[in-house]
XYZ file of N, CA, C and O in Angstrom:
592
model
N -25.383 17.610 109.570
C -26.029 18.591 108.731
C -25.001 19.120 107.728
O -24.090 19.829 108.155
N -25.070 18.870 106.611
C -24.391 19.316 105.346
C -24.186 20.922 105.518
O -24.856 21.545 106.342
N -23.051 21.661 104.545
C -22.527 22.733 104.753
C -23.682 23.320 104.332
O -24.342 24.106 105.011
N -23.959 22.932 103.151
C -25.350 24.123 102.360
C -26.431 24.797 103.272
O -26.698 25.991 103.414
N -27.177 23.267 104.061
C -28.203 23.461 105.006
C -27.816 24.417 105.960
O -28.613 25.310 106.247
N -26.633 24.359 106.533
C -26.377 25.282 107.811
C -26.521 26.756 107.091
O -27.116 27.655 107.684
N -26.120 26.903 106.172
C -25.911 28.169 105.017
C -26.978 28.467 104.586
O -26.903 29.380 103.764
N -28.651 27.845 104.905
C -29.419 28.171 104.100
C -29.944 28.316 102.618
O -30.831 28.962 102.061
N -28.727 27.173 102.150
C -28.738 27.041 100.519
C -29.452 25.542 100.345
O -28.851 24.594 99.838
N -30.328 25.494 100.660
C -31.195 24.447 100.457
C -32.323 24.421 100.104
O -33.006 23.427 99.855
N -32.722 25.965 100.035
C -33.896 26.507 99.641
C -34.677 25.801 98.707
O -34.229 25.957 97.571
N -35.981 24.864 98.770
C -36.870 24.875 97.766
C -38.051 25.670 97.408
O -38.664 26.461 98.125
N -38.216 25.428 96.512
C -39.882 26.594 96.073
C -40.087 25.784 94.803
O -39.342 25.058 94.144
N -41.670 26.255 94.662
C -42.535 24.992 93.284
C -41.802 25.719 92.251
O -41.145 25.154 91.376
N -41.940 27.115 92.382
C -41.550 27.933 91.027
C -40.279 28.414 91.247
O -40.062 29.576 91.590
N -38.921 27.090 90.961
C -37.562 27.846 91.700
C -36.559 28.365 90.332
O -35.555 27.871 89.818
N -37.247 29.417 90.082
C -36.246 30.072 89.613
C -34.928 30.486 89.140
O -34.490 30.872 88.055
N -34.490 30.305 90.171
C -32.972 30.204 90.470
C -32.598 28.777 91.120
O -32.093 28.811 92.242
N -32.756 27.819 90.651
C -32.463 26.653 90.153
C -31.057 26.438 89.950
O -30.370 25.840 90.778
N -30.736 26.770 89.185
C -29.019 26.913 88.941
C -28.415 27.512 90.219
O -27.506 26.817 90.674
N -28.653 28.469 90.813
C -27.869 28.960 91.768
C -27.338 27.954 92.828
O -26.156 27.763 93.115
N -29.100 26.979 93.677
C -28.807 26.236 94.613
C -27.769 24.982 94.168
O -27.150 24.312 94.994
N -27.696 24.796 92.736
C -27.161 23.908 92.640
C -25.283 24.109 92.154
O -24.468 23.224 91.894
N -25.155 25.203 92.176
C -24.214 25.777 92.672
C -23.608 25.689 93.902
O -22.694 24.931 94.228
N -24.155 26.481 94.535
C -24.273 26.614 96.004
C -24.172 24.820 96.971
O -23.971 24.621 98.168
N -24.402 23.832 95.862
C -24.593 22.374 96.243
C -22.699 22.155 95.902
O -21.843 22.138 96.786
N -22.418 21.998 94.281
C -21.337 21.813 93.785
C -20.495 22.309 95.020
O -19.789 21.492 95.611
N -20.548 23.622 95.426
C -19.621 24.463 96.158
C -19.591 23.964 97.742
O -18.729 24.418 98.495
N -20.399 23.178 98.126
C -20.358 22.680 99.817
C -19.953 21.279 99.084
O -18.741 21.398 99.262
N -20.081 20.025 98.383
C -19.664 19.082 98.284
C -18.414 19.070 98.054
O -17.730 18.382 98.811
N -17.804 19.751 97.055
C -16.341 19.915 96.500
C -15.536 20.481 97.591
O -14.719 19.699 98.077
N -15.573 21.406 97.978
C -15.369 22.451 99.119
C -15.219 22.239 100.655
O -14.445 22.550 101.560
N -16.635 21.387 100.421
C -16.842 20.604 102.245
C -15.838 19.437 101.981
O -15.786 18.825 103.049
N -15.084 18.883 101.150
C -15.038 17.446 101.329
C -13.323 17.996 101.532
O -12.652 17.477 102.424
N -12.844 18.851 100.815
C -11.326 19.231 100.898
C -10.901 19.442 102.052
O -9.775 19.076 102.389
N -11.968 20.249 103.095
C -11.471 20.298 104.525
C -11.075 19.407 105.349
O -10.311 19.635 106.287
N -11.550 18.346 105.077
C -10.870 16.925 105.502
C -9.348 16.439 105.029
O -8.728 15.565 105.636
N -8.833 17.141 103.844
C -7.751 16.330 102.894
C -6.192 17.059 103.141
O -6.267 18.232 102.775
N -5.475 16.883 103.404
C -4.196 17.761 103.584
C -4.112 18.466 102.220
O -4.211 18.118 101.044
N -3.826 19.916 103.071
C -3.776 21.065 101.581
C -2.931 20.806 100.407
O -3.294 21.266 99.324
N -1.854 20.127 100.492
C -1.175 19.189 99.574
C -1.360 18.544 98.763
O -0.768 18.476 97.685
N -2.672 17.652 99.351
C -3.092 16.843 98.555
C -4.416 16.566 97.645
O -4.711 15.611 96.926
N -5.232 18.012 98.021
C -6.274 18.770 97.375
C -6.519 20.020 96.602
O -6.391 20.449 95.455
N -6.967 20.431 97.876
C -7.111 22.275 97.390
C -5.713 23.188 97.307
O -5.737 24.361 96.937
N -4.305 22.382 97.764
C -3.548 23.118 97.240
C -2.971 23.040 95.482
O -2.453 23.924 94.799
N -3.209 22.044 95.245
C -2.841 21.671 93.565
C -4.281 22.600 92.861
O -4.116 23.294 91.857
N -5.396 22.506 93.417
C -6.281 22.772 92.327
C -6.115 24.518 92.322
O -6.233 25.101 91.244
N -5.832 25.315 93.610
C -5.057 26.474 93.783
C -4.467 26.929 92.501
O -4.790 27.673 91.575
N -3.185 25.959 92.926
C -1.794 26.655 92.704
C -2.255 26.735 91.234
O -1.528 27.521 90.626
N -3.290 26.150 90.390
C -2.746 25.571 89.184
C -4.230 26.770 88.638
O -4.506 27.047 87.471
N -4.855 27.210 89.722
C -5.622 28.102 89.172
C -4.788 29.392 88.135
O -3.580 29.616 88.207
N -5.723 30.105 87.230
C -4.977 31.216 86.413
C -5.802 32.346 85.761
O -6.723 32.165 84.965
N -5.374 33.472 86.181
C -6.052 34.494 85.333
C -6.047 34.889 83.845
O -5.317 34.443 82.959
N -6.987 35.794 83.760
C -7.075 35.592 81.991
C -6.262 35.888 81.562
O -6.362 35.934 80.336
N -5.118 36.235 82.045
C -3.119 36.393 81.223
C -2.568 34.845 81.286
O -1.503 34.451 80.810
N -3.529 34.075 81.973
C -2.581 32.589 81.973
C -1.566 32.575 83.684
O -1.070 31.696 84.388
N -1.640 33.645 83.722
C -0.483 33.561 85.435
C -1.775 32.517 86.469
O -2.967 32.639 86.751
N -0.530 31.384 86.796
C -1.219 30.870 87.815
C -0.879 31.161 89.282
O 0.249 31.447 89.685
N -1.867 31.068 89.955
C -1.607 31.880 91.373
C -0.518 31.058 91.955
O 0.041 31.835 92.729
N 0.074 29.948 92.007
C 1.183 29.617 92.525
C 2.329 30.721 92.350
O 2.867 31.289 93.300
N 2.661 30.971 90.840
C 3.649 31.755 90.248
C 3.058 33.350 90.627
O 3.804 34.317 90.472
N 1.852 33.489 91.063
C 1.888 34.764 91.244
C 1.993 35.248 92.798
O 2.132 36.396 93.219
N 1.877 33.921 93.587
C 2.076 34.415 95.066
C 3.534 34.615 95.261
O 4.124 35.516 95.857
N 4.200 33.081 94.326
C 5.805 33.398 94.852
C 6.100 34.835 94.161
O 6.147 35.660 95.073
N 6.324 35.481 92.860
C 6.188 37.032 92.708
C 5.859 37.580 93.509
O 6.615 38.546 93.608
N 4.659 37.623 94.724
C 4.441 38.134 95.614
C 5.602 37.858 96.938
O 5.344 38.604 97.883
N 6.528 37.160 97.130
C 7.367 36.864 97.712
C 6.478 35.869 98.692
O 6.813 35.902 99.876
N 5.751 35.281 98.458
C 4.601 33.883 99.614
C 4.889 32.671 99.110
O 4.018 31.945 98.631
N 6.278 32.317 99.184
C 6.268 31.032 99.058
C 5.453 29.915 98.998
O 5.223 29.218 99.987
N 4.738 29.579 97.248
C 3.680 28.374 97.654
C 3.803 27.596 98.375
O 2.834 27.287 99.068
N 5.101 26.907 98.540
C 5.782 24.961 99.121
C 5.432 25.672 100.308
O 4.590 24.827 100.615
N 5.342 26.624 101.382
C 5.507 26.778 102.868
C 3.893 26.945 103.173
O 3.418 26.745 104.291
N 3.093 27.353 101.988
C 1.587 27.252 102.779
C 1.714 26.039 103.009
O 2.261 25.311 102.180
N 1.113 25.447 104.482
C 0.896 24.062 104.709
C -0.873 24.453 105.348
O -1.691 23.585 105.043
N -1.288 25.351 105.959
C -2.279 25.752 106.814
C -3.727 25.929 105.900
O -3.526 26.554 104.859
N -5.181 25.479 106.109
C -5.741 26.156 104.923
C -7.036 26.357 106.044
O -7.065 25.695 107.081
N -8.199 27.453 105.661
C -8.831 27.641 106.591
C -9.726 28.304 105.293
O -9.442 29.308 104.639
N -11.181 27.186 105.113
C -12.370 28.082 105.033
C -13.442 28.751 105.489
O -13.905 28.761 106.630
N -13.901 29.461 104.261
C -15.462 30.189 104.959
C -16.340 30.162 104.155
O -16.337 30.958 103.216
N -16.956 29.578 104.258
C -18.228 28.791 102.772
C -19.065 30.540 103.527
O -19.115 30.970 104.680
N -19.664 31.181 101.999
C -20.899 32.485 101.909
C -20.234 33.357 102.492
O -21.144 34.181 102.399
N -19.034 34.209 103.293
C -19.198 34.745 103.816
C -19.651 36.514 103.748
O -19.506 36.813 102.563
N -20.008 37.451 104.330
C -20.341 38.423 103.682
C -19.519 39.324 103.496
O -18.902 39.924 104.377
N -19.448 39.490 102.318
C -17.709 41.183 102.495
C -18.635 42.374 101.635
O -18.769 42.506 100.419
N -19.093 43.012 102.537
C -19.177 44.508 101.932
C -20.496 44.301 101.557
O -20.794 44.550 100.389
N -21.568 43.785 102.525
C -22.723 43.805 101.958
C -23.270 42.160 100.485
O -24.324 41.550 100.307
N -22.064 42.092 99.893
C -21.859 40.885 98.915
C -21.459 39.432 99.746
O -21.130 39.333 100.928
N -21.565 38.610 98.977
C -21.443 36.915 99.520
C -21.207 36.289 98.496
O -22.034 36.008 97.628
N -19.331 35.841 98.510
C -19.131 35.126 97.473
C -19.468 33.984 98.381
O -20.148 34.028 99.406
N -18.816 32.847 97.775
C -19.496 31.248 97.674
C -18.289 31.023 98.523
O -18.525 30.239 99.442
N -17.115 31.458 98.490
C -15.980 30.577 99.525
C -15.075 32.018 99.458
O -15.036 32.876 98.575
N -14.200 31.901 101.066
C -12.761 32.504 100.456
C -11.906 31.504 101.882
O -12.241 31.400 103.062
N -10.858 30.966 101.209
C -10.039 30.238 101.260
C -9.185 31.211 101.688
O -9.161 32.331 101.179
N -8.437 30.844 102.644
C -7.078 31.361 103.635
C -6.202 30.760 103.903
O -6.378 29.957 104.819
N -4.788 30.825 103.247
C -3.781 29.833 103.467
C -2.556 30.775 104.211
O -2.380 31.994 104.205
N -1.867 29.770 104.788
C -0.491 30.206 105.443
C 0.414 29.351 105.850
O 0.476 28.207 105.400
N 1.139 29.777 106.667
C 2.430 28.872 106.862
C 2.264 27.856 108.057
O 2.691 26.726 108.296
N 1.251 28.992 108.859
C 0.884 28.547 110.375
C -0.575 28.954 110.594
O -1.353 29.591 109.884
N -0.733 28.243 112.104
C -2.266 28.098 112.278
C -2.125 30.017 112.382
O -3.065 30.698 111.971
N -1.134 30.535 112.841
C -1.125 32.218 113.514
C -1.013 32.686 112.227
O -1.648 33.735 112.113
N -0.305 32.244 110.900
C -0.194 33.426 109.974
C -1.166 33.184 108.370
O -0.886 32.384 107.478
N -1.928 33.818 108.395
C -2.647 34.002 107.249
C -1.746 35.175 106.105
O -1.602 36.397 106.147
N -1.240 34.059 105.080
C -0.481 34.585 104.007
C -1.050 35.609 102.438
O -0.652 36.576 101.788
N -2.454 34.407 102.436
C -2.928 34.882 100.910
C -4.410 33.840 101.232
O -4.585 32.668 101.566
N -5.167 34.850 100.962
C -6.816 34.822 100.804
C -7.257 34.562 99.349
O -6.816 35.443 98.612
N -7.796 33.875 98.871
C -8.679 33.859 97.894
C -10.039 33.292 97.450
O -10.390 32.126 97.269
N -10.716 34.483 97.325
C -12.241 34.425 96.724
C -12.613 33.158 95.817
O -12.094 33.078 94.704
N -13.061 32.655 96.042
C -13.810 31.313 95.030
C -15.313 31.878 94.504
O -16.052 32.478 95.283
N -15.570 31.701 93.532
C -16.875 31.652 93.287
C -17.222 30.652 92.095
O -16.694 30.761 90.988
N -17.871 29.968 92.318
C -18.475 28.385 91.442
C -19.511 28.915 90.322
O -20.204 29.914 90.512
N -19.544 28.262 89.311
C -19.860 28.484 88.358
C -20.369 26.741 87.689
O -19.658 25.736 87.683
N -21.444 26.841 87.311
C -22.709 25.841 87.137
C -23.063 25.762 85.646
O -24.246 26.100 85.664
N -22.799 25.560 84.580
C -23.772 26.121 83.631
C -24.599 27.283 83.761
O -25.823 27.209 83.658
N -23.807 28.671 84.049
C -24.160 29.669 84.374
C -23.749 31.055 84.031
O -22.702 31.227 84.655
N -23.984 31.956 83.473
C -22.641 33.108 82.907
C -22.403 33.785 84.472
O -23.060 33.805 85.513
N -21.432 34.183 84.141
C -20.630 34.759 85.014
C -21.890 36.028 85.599
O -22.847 36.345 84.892
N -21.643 36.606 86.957
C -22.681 37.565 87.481
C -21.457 38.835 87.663
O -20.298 39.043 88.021
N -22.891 39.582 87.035
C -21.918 40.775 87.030
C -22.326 41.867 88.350
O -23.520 41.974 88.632
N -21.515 42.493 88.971
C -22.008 43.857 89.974
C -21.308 45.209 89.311
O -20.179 45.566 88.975
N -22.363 45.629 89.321
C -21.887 47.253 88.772
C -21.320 47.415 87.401
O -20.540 48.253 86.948
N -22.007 46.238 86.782
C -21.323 46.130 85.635
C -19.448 45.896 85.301
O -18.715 46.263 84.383
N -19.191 44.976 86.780
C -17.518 44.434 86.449
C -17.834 42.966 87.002
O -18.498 42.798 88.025
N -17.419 42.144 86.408
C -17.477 40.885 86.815
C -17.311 40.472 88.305
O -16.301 40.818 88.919
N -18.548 39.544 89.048
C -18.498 39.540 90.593
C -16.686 39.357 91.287
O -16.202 40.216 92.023
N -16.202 38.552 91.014
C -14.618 38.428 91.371
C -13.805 39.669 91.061
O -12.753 39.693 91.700
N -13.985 40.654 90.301
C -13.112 41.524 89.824
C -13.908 42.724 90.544
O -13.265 43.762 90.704
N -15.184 42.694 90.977
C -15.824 43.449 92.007
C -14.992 43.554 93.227
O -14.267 44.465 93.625
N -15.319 42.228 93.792
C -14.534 42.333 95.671
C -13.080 42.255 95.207
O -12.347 42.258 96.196
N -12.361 42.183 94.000
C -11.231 42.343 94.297
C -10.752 44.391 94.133
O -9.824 44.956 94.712
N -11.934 45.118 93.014
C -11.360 46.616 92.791
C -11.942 47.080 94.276
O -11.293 47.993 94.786
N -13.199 46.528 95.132
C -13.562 46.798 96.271
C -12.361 47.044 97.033
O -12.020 48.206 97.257
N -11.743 46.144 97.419
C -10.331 45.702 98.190
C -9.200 46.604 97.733
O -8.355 46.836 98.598
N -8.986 47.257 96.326
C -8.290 47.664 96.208
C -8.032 49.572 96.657
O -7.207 50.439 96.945
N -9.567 49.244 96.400
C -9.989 50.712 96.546
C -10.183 51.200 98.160
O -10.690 52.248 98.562
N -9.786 50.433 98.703
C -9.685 50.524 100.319
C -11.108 50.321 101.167
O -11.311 50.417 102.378
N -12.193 49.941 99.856
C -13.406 50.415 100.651
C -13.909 49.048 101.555
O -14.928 49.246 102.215
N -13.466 48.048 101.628
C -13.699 46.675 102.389
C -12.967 47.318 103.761
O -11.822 47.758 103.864
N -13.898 47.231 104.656
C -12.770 47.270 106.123
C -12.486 46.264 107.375
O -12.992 45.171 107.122
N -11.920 46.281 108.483
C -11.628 44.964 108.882
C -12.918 44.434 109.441
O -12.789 43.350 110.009
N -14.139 44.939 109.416
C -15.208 44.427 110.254
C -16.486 43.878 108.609
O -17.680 43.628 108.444
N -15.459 43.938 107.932
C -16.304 43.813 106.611
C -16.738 42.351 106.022
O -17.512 42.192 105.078
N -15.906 41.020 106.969
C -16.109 40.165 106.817
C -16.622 39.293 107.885
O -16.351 39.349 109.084
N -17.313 38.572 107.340
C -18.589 38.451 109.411
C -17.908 37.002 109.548
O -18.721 36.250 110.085
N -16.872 36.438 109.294
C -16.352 35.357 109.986
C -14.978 36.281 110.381
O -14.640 37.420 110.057
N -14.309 35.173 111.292
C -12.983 35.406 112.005
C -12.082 35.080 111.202
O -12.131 33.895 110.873
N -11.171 35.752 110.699
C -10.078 34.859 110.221
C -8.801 34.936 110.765
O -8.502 35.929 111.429
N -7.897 33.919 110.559
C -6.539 33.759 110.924
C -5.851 34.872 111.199
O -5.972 35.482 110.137
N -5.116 35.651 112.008
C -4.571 36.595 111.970
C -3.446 36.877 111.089
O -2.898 37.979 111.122
């Protein structure tokens, strides 16, 4: 059974609306489901590291600034939908050194021929991240387990 189906993103209807979403939600279990198989090295850690915010900083260069050595994540652990704070991005990705240490988390959210979704009027990613900042996410706020 494919990631989507277990997730309930398989949804059809005559009048589907949100059309774009499931097929999102498709992109995001094929691409996503298939990396969990691949050493973090040789997948989802390049497409990571090489990710970048709208200053151009790519998160490689911004974890080591953070003192998290990219080269030592070897560990990667997803969670396709999970819920934080009432919201459900599409993935958040957990890397570390070891199966015991979870270093640096990051939110994914896929994008389809689709504009960006906004909450509260701040862009969904810049949402759960001022959420997080603002202390208001707490440890029971995410309904999977993660790495300690």
């Amino acid at each position: 059974m494919s990631i989507a189906s277990r997730h309930g993103k398989l949804h059809l209807a005559a009048d589907d609306a949100h059309a774009w979403r499931r097929r999102e939600d498709l992109l995001t279990a094929d691409v996503f489901g298939a990396y969990r198989y691949l050493p973090l090295q040789a997948a989802l850690g390049p497409l990571l590291a090489s990710a970048e915010n709208a200053e151009g900083l790519r998160l490689a260069a911004w974890a080591e600034s953070c003192g998290i050595a990219w080269s030592s994540l070897t560990v990667v652990w997803c969670a396709f939908w999970p819920t934080l704070a009432g919201r459900e991005p599409d993935l958040i990705v957990v890397l570390g050194s070891s199966p015991e240490k979870a270093e640096l988390a990051v939110l994914v959210e896929v994008k389809l021929n689709a504009d960006q979704h906004f909450i509260d009027g701040r862009p969904q990613i810049a949402h759960y991240g001022l959420t997080f900042l603002d202390g208001e996410f707490e440890d029971e706020c995410i309904d999977v387990a993660l790495p300690v």
